mmCIF file of C-alpha atoms in Angstrom:
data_model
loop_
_atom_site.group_PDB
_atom_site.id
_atom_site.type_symbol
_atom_site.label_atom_id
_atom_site.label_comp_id
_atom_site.label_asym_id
_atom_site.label_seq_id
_atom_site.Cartn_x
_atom_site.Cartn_y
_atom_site.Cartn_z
ATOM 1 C CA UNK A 1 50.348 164.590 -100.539
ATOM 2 C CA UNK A 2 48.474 163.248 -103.644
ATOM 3 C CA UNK A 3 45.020 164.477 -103.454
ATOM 4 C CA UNK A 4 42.488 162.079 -105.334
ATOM 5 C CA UNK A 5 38.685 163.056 -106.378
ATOM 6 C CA UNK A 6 36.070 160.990 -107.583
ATOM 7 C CA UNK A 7 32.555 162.736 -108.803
ATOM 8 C CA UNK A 8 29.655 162.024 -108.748
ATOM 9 C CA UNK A 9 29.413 160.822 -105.391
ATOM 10 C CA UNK A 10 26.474 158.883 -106.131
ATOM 11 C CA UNK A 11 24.670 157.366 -109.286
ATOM 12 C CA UNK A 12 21.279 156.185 -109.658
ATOM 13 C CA UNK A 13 21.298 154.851 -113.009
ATOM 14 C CA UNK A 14 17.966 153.001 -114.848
ATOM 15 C CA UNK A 15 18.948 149.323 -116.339
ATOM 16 C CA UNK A 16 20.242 149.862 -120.251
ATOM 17 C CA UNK A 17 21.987 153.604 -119.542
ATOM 18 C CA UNK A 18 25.195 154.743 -120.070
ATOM 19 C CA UNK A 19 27.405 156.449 -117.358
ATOM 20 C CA UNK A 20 30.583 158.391 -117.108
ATOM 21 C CA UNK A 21 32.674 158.162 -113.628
ATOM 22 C CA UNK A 22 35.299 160.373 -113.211
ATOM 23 C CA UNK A 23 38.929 160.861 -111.249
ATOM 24 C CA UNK A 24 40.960 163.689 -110.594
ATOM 25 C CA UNK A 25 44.363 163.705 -109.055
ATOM 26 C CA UNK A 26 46.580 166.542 -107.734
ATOM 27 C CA UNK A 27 49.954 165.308 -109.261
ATOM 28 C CA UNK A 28 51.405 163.045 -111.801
ATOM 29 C CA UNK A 29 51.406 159.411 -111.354
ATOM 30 C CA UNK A 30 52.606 156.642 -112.279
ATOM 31 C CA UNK A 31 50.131 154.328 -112.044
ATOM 32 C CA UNK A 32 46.133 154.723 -111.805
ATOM 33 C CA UNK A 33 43.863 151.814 -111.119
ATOM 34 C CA UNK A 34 39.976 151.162 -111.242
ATOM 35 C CA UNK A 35 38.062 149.292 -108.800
ATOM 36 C CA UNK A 36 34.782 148.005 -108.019
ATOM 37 C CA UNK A 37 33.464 147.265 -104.765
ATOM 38 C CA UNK A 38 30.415 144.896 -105.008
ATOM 39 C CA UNK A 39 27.890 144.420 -102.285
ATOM 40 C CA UNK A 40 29.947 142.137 -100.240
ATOM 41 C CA UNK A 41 32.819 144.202 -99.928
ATOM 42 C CA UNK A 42 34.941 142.578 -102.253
ATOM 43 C CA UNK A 43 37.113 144.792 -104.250
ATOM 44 C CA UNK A 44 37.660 143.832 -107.651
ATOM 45 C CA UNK A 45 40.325 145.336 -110.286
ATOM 46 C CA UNK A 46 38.723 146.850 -113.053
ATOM 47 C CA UNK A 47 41.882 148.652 -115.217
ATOM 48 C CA UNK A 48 45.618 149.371 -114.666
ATOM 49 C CA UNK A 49 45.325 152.547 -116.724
ATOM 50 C CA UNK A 50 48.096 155.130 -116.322
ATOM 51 C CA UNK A 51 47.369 156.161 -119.524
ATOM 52 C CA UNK A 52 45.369 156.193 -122.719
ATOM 53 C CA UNK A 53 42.597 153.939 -123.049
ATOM 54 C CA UNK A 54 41.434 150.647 -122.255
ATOM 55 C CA UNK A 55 38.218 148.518 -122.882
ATOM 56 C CA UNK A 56 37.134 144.956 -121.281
ATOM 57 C CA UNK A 57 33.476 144.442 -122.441
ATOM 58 C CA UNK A 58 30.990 147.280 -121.413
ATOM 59 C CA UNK A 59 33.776 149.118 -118.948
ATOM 60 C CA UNK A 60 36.424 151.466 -120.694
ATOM 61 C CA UNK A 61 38.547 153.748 -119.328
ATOM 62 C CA UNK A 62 41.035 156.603 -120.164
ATOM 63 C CA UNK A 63 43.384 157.902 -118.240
ATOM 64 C CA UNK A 64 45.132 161.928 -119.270
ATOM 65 C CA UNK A 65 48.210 161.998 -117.675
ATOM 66 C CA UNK A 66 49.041 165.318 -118.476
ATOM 67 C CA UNK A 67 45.453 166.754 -117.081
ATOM 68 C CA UNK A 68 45.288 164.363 -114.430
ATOM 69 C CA UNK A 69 42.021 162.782 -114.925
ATOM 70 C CA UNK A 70 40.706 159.567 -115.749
ATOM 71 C CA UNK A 71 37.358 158.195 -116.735
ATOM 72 C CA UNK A 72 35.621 155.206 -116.402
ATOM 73 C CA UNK A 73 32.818 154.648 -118.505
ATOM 74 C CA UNK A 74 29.674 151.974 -118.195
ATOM 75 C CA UNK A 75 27.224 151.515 -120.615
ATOM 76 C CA UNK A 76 24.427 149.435 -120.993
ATOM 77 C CA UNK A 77 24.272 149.302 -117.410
ATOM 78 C CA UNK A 78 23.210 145.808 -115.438
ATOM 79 C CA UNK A 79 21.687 145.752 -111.810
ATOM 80 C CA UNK A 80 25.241 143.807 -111.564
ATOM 81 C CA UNK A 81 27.045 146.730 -111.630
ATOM 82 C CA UNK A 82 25.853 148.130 -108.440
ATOM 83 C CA UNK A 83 28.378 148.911 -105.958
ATOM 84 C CA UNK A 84 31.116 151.246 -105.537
ATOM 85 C CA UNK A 85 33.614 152.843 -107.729
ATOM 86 C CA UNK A 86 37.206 154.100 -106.660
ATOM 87 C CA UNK A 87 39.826 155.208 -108.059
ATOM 88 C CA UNK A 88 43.378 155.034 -106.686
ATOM 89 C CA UNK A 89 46.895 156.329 -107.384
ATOM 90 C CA UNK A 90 50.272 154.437 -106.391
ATOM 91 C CA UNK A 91 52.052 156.733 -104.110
ATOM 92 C CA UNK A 92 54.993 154.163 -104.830
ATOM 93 C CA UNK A 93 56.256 151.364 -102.667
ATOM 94 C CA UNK A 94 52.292 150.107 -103.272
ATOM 95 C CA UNK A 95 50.597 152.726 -101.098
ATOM 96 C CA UNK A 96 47.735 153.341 -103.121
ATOM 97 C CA UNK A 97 45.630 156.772 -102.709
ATOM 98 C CA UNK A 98 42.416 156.101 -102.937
ATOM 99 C CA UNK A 99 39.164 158.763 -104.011
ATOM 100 C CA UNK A 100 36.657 158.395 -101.740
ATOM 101 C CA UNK A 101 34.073 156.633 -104.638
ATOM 102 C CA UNK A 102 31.373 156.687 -106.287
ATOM 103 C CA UNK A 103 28.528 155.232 -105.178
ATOM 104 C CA UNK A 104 26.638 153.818 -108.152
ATOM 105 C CA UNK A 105 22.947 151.801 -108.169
ATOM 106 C CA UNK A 106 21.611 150.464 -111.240
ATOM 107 C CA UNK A 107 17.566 149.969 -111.109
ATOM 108 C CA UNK A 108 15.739 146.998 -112.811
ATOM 109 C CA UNK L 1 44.231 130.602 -110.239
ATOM 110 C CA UNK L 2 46.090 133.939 -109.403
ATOM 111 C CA UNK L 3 44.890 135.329 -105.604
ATOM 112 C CA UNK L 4 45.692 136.759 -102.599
ATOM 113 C CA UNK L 5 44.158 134.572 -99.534
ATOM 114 C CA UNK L 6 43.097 136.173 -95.982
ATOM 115 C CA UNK L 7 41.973 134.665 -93.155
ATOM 116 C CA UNK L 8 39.481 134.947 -91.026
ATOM 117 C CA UNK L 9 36.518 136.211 -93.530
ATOM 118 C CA UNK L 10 34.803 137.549 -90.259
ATOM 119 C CA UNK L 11 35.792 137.408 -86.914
ATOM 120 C CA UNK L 12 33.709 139.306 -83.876
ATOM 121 C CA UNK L 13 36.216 139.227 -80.551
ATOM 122 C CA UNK L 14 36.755 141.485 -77.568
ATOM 123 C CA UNK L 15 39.271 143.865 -76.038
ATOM 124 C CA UNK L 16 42.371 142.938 -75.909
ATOM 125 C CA UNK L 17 42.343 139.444 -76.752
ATOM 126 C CA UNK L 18 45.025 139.135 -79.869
ATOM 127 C CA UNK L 19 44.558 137.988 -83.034
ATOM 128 C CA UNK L 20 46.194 137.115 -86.157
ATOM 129 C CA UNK L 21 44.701 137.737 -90.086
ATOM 130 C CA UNK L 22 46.734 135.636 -92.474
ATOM 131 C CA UNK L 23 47.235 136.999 -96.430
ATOM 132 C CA UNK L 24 49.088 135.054 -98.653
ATOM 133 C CA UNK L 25 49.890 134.926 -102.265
ATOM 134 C CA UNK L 26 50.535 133.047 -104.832
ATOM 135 C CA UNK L 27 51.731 135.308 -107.665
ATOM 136 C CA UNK L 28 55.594 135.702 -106.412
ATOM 137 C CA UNK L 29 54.902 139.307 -105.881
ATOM 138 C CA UNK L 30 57.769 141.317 -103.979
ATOM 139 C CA UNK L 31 55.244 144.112 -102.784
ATOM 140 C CA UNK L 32 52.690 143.492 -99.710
ATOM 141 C CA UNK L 33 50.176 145.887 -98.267
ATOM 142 C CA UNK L 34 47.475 145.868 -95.574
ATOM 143 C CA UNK L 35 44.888 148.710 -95.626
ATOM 144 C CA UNK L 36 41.764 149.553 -93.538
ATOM 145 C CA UNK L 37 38.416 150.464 -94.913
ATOM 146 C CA UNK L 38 36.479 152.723 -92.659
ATOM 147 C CA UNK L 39 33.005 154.537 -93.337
ATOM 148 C CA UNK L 40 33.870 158.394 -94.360
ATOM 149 C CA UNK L 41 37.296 157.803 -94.560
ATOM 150 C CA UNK L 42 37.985 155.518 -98.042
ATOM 151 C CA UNK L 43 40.795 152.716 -97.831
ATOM 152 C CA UNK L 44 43.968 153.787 -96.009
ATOM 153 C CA UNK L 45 47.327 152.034 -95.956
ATOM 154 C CA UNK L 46 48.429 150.510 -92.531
ATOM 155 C CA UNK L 47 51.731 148.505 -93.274
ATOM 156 C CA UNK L 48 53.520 147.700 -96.456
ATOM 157 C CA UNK L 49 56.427 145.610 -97.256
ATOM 158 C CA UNK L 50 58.837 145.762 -100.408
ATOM 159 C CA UNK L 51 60.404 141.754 -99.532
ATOM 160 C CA UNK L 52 61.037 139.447 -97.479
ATOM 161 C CA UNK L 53 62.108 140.998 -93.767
ATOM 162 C CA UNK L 54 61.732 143.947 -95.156
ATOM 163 C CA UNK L 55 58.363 146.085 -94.028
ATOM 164 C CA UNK L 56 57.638 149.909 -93.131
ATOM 165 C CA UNK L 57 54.638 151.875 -91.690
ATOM 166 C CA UNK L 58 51.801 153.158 -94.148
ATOM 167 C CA UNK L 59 49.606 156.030 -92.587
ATOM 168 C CA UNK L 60 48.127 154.407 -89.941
ATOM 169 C CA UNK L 61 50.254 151.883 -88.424
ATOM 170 C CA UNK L 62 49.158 152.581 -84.729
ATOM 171 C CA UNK L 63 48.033 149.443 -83.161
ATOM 172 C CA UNK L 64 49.416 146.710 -85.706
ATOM 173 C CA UNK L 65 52.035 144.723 -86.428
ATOM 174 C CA UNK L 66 53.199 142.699 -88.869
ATOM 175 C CA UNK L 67 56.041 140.328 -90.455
ATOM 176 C CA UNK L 68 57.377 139.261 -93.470
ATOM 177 C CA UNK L 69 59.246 135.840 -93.174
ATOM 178 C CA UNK L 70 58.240 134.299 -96.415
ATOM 179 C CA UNK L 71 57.709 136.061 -99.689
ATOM 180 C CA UNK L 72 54.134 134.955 -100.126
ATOM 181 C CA UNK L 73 53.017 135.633 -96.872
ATOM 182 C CA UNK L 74 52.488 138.568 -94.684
ATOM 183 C CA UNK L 75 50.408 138.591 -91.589
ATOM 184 C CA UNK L 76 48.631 141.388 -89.826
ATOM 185 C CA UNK L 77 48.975 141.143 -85.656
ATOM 186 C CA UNK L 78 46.818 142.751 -83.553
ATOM 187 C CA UNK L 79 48.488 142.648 -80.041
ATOM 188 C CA UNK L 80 45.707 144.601 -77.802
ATOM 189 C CA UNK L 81 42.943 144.655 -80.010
ATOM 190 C CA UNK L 82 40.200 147.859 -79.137
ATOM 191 C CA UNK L 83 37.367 148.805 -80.243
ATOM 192 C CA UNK L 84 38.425 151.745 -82.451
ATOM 193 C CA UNK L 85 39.953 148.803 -84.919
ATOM 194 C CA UNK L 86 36.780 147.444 -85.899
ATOM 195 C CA UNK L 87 37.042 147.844 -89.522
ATOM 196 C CA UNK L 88 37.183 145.929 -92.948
ATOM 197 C CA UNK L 89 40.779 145.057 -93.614
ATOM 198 C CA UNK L 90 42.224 144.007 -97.161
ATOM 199 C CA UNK L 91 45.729 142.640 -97.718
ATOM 200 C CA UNK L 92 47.244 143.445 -101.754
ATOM 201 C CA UNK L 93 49.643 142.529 -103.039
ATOM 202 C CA UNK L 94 51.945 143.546 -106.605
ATOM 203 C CA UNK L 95 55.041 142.562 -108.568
ATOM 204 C CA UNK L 96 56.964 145.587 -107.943
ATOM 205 C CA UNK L 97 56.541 149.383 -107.685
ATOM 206 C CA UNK L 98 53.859 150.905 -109.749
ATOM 207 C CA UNK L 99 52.424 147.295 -111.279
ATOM 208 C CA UNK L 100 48.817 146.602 -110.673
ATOM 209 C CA UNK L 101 47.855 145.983 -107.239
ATOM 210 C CA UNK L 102 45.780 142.658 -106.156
ATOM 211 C CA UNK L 103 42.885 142.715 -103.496
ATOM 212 C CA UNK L 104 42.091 139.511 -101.258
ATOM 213 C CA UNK L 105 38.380 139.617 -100.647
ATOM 214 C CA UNK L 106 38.533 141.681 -96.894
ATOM 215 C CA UNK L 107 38.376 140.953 -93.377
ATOM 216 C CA UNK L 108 35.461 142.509 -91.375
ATOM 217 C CA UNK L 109 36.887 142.565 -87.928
ATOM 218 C CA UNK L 110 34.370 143.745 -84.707
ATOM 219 C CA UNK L 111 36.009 144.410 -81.608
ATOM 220 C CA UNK L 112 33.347 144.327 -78.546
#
């Protein structure tokens, strides 16, 4: 089956830095989302993205089909942004695969 | 205001004793999923259902149940609850294959 990675596994990141969170799958897709998962477990879309590039605000992300990776980028980091990060492919039928995340904490 | 709705938040029961978690939504999607969140393990699909009496088994369907009756919602059954189901459960939910799938905010479920 689809194989999903997510590096790094963790993040400590100082308030006001930039970060780059990345994805790689083991076969083409056709769909690749971004979530977060805040500190009470809620998980929150971030990007449809299964391919090019996208930006809402201080998040972007680009997804390379044909290498089968895709970024998410943060910058300007907030404590806000604390939580986890996952990635996750659509297997079809809406089974999403999901990475295993990255675990990111932003310092004051 | 687009969302998919579960219910019970939290719930803390014992062995055995059966329990329902609602999910509904309110977006007219056709697709419905359930998935459990477990520490080491990431988010895994239990059940999933493509419309309305129609459902299948995701990768770890031991244990549940479910039903799809009405388009907008789709409940998870736990007949014989046991303590190896103690988990965080999500329901999602999307408009058809490969379209953007929506999160309710999670069930953490403790089975004693």
């Amino acid at each position: 089956g689809i194989q999903v990675e997510q590096s790094p596994p963790d993040l400590i990141l100082q308030e006001g830095a930039n970060s780059t969170l990345r994805c790689n799958f083991s076969d083409s897709v056709n769909n690749l989302q971004w979530f977060h998962q805040n500190p009470w477990g809620q998980l929150i879309n971030l990007f449809y993205i299964p391919s090019g590039t996208k930006q809402n605000g201080r998040l972007s992300a680009t997804t390379v089909a044909t290498e089968r990776y895709s970024l998410l980028y943060i910058s300007s980091s907030q404590t806000t942004d604390s939580g986890v990060y996952f990635c996750a492919v659509d297997r079809s039928q809406g089974n999403l695969i999901f990475g295993k995340g990255t675990k990111l904490s932003v310092k004051p | 205001e687009a969302q998919v709705t579960q219910n019970p938040r939290y719930l803390i029961t014992v062995t055995g004793k059966k329990l329902t978690v609602t999910c509904s939504q309110n977006m007219n999607h056709e697709y419905m999923s359930w998935y459990r969140q477990d520490p080491g393990l990431g988010l895994r699909q239990i059940y999933y259902s493509m419309n309305v009496e129609v459902t299948d088994k995701g990768d770890v369907p031991e244990g549940y149940k479910v039903s799809r009756k009405e388009k907008r919602n789709f409940p998870l059954i736990l007949e014989s609850p046991s303590p190896n189901q103690t988990s965080l459960y999500f329901c999602a939910s999307g408009d058809r294959d490969y379209q953007p799938q929506h999160f309710g905010d999670g069930t953490r479920l403790s089975i004693l």
